[in-house]
Coordinates of C-alpha atoms in Angstrom, one line a residue:
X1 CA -14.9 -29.9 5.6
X2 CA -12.6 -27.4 7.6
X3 CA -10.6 -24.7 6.2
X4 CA -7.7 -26.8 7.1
X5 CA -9.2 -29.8 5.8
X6 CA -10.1 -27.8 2.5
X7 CA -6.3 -26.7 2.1
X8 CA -5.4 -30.1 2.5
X9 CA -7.7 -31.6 -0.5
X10 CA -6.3 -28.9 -2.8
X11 CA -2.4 -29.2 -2.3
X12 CA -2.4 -32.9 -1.4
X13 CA 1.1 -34.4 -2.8
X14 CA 1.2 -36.6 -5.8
X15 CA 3.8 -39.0 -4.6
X16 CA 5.2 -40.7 -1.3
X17 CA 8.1 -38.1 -2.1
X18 CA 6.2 -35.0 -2.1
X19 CA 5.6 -35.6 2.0
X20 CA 7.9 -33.8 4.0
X21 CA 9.7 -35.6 7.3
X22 CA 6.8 -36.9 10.0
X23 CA 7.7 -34.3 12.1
X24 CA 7.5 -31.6 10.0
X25 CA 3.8 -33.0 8.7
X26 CA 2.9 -32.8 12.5
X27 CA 4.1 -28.7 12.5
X28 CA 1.9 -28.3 9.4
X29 CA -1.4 -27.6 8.8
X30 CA -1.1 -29.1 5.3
X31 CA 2.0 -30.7 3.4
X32 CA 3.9 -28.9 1.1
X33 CA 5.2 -30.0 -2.4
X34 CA 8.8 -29.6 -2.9
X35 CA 10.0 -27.7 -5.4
X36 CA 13.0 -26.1 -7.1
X37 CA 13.2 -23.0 -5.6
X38 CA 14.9 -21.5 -8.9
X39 CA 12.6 -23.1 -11.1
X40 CA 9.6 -21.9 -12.9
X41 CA 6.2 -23.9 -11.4
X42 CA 2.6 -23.8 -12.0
X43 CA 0.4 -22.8 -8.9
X44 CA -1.4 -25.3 -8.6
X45 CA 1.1 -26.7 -6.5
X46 CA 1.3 -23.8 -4.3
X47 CA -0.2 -24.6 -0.5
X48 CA -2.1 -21.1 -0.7
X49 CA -3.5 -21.7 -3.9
X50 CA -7.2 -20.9 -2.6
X51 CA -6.0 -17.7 -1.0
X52 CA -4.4 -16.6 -3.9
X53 CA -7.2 -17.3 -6.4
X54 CA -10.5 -17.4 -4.2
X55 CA -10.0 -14.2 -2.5
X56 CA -6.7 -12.3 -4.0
X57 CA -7.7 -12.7 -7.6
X58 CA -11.4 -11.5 -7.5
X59 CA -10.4 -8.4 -5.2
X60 CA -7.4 -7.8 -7.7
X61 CA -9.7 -8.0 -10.6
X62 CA -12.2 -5.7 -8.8
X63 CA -9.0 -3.2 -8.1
X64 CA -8.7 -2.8 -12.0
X65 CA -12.2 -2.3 -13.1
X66 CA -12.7 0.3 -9.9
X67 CA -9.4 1.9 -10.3
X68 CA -9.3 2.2 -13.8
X69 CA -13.1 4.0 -13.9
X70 CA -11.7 6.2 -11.6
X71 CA -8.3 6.8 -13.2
X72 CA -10.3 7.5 -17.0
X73 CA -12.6 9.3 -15.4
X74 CA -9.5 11.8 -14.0
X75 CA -7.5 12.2 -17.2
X76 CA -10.8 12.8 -19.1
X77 CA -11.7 15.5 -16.7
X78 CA -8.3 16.3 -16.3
X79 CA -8.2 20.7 -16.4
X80 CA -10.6 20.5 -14.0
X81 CA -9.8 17.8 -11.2
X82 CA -6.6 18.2 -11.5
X83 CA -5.7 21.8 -10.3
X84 CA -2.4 21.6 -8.2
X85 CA 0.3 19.2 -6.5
X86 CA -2.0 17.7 -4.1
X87 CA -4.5 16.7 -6.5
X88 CA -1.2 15.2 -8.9
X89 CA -0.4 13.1 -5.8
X90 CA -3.9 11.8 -5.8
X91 CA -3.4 10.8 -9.0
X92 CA -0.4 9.1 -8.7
X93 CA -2.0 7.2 -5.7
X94 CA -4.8 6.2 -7.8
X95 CA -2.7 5.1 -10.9
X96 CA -0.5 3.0 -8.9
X97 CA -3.4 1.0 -7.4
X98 CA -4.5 0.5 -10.8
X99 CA -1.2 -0.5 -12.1
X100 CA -1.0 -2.6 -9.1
X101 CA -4.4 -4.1 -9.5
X102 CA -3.7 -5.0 -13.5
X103 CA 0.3 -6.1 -13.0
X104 CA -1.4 -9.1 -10.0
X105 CA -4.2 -10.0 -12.4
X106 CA -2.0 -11.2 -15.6
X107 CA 0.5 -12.3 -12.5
X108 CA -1.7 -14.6 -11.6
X109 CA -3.2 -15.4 -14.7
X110 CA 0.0 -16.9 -16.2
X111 CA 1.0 -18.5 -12.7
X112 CA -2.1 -21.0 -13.6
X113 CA -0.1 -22.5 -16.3
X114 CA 4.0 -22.8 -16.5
X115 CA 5.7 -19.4 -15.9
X116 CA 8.9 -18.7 -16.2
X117 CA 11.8 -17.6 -13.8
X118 CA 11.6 -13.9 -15.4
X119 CA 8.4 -14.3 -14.9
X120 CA 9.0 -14.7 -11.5
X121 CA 11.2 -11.9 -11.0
X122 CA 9.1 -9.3 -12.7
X123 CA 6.2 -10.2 -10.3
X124 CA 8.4 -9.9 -7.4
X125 CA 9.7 -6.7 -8.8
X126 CA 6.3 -5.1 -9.6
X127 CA 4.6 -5.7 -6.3
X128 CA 7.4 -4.2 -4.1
X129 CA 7.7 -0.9 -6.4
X130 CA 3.8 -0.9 -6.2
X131 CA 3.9 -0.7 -2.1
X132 CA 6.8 1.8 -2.3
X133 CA 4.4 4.0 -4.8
X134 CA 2.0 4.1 -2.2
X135 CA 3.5 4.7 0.3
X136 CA 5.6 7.7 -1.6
X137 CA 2.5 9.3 -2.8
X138 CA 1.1 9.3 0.7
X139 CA 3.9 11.0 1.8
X140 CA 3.6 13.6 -0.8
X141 CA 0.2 14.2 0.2
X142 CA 1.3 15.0 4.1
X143 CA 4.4 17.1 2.8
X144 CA 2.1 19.1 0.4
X145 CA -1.0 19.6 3.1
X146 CA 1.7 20.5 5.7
X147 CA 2.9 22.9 3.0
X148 CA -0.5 24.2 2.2
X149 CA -2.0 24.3 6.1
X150 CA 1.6 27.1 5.9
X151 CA 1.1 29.3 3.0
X152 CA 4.6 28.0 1.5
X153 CA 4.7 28.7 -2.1
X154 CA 5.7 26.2 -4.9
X155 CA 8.8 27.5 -5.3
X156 CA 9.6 27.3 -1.8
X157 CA 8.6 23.7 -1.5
X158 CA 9.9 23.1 -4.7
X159 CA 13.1 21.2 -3.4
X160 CA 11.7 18.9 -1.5
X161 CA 9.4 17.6 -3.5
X162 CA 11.6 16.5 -5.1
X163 CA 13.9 15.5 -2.6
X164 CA 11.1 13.0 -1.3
X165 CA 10.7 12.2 -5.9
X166 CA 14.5 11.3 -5.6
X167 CA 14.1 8.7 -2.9
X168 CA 11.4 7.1 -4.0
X169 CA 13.5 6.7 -7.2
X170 CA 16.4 5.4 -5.7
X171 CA 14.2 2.9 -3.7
X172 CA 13.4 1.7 -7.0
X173 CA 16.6 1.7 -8.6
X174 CA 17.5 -0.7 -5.7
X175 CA 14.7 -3.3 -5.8
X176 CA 15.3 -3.6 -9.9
X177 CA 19.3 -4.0 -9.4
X178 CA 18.2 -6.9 -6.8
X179 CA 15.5 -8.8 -9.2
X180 CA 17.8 -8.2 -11.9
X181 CA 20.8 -10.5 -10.2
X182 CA 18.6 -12.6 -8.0
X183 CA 15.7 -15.0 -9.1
X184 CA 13.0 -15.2 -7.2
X185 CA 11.2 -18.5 -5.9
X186 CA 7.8 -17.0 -4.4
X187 CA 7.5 -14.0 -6.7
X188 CA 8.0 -11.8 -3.6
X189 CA 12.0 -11.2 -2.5
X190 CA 15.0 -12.3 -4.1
X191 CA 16.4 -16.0 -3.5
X192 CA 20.0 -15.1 -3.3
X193 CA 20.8 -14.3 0.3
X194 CA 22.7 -11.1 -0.1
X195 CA 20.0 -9.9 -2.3
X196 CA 17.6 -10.9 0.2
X197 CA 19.2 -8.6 2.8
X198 CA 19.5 -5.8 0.5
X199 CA 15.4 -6.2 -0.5
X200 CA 14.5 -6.3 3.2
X201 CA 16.8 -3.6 4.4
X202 CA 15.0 -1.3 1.2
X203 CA 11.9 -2.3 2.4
X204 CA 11.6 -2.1 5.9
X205 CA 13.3 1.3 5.9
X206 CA 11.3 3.2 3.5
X207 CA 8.6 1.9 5.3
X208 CA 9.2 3.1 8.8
X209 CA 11.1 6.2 7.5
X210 CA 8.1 7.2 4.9
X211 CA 5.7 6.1 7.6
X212 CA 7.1 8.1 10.8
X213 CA 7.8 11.0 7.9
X214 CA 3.5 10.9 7.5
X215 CA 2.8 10.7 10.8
X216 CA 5.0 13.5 11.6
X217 CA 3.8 15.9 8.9
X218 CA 0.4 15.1 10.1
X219 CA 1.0 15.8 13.8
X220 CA 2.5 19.2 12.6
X221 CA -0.2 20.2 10.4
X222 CA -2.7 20.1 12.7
X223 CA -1.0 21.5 15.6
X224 CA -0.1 24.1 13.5
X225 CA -3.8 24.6 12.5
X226 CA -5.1 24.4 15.9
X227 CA -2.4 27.2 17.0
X228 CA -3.9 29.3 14.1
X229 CA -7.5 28.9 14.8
X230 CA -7.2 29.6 18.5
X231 CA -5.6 33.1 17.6
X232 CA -7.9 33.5 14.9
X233 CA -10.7 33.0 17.8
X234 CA -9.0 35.5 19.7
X235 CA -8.4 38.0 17.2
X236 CA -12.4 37.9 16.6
X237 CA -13.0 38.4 20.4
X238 CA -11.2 41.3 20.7
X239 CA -12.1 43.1 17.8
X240 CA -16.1 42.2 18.2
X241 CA -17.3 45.6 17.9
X242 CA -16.0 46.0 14.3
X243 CA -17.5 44.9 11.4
X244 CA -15.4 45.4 8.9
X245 CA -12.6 42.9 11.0
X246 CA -14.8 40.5 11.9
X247 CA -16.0 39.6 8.5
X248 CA -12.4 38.9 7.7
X249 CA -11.7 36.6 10.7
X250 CA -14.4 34.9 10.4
X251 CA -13.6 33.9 6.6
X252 CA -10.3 33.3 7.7
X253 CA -12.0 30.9 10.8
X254 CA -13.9 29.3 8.4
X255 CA -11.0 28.7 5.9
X256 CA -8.9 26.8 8.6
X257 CA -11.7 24.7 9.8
X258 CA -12.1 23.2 6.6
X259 CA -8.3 22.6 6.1
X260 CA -8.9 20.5 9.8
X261 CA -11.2 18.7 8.5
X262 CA -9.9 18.2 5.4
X263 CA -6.0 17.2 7.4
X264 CA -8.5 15.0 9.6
X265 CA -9.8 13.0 7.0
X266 CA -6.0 12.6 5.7
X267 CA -5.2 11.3 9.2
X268 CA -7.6 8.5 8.8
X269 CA -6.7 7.7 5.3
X270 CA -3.0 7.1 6.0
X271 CA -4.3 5.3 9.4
X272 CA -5.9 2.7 7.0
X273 CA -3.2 2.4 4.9
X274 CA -0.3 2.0 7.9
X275 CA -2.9 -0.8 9.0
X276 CA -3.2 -2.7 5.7
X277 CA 0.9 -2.8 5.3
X278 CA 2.0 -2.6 9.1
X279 CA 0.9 -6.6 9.9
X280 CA 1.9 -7.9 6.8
X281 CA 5.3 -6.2 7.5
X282 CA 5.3 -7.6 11.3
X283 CA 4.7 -11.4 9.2
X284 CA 7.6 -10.5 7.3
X285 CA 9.7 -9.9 10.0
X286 CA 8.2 -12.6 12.2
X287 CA 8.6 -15.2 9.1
X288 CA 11.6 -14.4 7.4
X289 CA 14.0 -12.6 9.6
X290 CA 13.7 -14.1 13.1
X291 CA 12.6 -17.5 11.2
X292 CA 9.4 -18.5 13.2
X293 CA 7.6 -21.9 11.6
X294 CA 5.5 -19.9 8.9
X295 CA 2.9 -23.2 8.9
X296 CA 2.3 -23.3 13.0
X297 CA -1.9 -22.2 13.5
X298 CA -1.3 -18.8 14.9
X299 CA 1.4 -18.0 12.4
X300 CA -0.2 -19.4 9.5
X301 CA -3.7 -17.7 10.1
X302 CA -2.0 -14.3 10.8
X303 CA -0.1 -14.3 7.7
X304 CA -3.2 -15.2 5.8
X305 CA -5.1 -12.0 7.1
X306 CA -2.4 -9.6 7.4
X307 CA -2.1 -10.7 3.5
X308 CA -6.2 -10.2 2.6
X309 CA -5.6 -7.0 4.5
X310 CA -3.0 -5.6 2.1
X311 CA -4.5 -7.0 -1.0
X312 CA -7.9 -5.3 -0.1
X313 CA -6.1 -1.8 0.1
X314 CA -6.4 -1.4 -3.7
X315 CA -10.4 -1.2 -3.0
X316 CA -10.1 0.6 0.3
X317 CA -8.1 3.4 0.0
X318 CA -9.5 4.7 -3.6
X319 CA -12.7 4.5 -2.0
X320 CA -11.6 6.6 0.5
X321 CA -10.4 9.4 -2.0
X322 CA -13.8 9.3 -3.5
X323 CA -15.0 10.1 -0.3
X324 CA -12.7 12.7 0.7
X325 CA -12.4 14.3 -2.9
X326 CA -15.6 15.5 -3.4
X327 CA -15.1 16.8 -7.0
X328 CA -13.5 13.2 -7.9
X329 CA -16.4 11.7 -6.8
X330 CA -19.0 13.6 -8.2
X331 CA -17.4 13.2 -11.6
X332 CA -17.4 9.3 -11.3
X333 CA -20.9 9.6 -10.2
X334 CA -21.4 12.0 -13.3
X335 CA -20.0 9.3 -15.6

């Protein structure tokens, strides 16, 4: 039996009623039962019931075991991991996947039997103030290494901090005002149309805003880095027949090559986490705002992994800060 085949056999309709139209059946890889779109529904029912429960439900379940280790073993050993801002943004990053992780697992633990409409709307809520988390303690992480690569102060950087704190907020505020007057169907964005535009407009910009901001900080950092190495480099050439100068520039050398490699290693983190959002936003767009056929082969099947992508990111990207965080991950090691 095929995957199709397999999808088939586990959403087949109960009734002659449950088909859609003949043509629609031939757009379809597998029929769809019709439902009330404002009424609560088991998910049985639901045509991606074996990607929900098969493969987002284990990795989920993995995300809160992993995530929560990690997040106990942080607060226990908190005076010593956590030291400054940067390592409070990892924190938040890692607290959110765990949040995340445990929010999807009693999601769809009661989606197996009768929800309700609340229900519904809670889920929907939860995941996209989840992804806007993420995203807004990534982009803490870049403003605070761009910050640090420069010698700013706290106080100096104090204001926006907080400025990028506020937005994040207010992002939030939005996408609870919009699950708070619209229901959702799908447990993802509103039903209500106006609400709809509102939750995508919220979404899509902090996206590309907080992702551009990243990539932006980034770039700057480590042009900024490579600027002060080089004179670094050439202060130590010119002064090679002291000893008491070049001890200093070399320490200094050696202090900026470890913040490159350290804003290197940030780089790729924040690559795999643009990678694990940016197709499942390019579905969204694809699906629900220029209204392609969602059930079509190459639609359906990119939908499907741009969605395993995202899910997975709640084991990927923590195991990427114990990688990168070397006293994080000794201490988890340490139990």
């Amino acid at each position: 039996m095929n995957a199709t085949q397999l999808f088939r056999a586990t959403t087949a309709p109960t009734s002659a009623t449950d088909y859609p139209p003949l043509q629609q059946q031939q757009q379809q890889p597998f029929p769809i039962t019709r439902t009330n779109l404002y009424e609560p529904r088991t998910m049985q029912n639901e045509p991606n019931f074996i990607l929900f429960y098969y493969i987002d439900l284990p990795i989920f379940v993995m995300g809160t075991l992993f995530n929560g280790y990690i997040l106990q073993t942080i607060l226990r050993n908190y005076s010593r991991l956590v030291r400054d801002r940067l390592d409070r943004c990892v924190t938040l990053l890692i607290g959110t996947y765990f949040t995340w992780s445990v929010a999807a697992t009693v999601q769809y633990s009661v989606w197996l039997f009768h929800a309700s409409s609340w229900f519904y709307r809670l889920s929907a809520m939860s995941t996209s103030m989840q992804i806007l988390l993420v995203f807004g303690a990534n982009t803490l992480m870049a403003l605070e290494r761009f910050f640090l690569i420069r010698d700013y102060s706290v106080h100096q950087t104090s204001k926006h901090i907080s400025g990028v704190i506020v937005y994040i907020g207010v992002m939030c505020g939005i996408i609870v005002a919009v699950f708070v007057s619209s229901p959702s169907h799908d447990a993802i964005w509103p039903a209500h149309p106006v609400e709809q535009t509102i939750w995508t407009v919220t979404m899509l910009l902090s996206f590309i805003v907080m992702s551009v901001s990243i990539a932006v900080l980034y770039t700057l950092t480590f042009r900024y880095s490579s600027k002060m190495l080089r004179e670094a480099f050439d202060t130590m050439k010119m002064t090679a027949g002291s000893d008491a100068i070049v001890h200093p520039q070399r320490a200094s050398i050696s202090h900026l090559q470890l913040q490159r490699k350290i804003l290197s290693k940030c780089f790729l983190m924040f690559g795999i986490v643009f990678f694990s959002y940016a197709p499942e936003a390019l579905s969204f767009v694809l699906v629900r705002t220029l209204k392609l056929n969602q059930w079509e082969q190459p639609i359906f099947w990119f939908q499907t992994v741009s969605r395993v992508l995202l899910v997975l990111d709640v084991l990927v990207s923590p195991a990427f800060v114990l990688y990168f965080m070397t006293d994080i991950r000794r201490a988890v090691l340490d139990g």
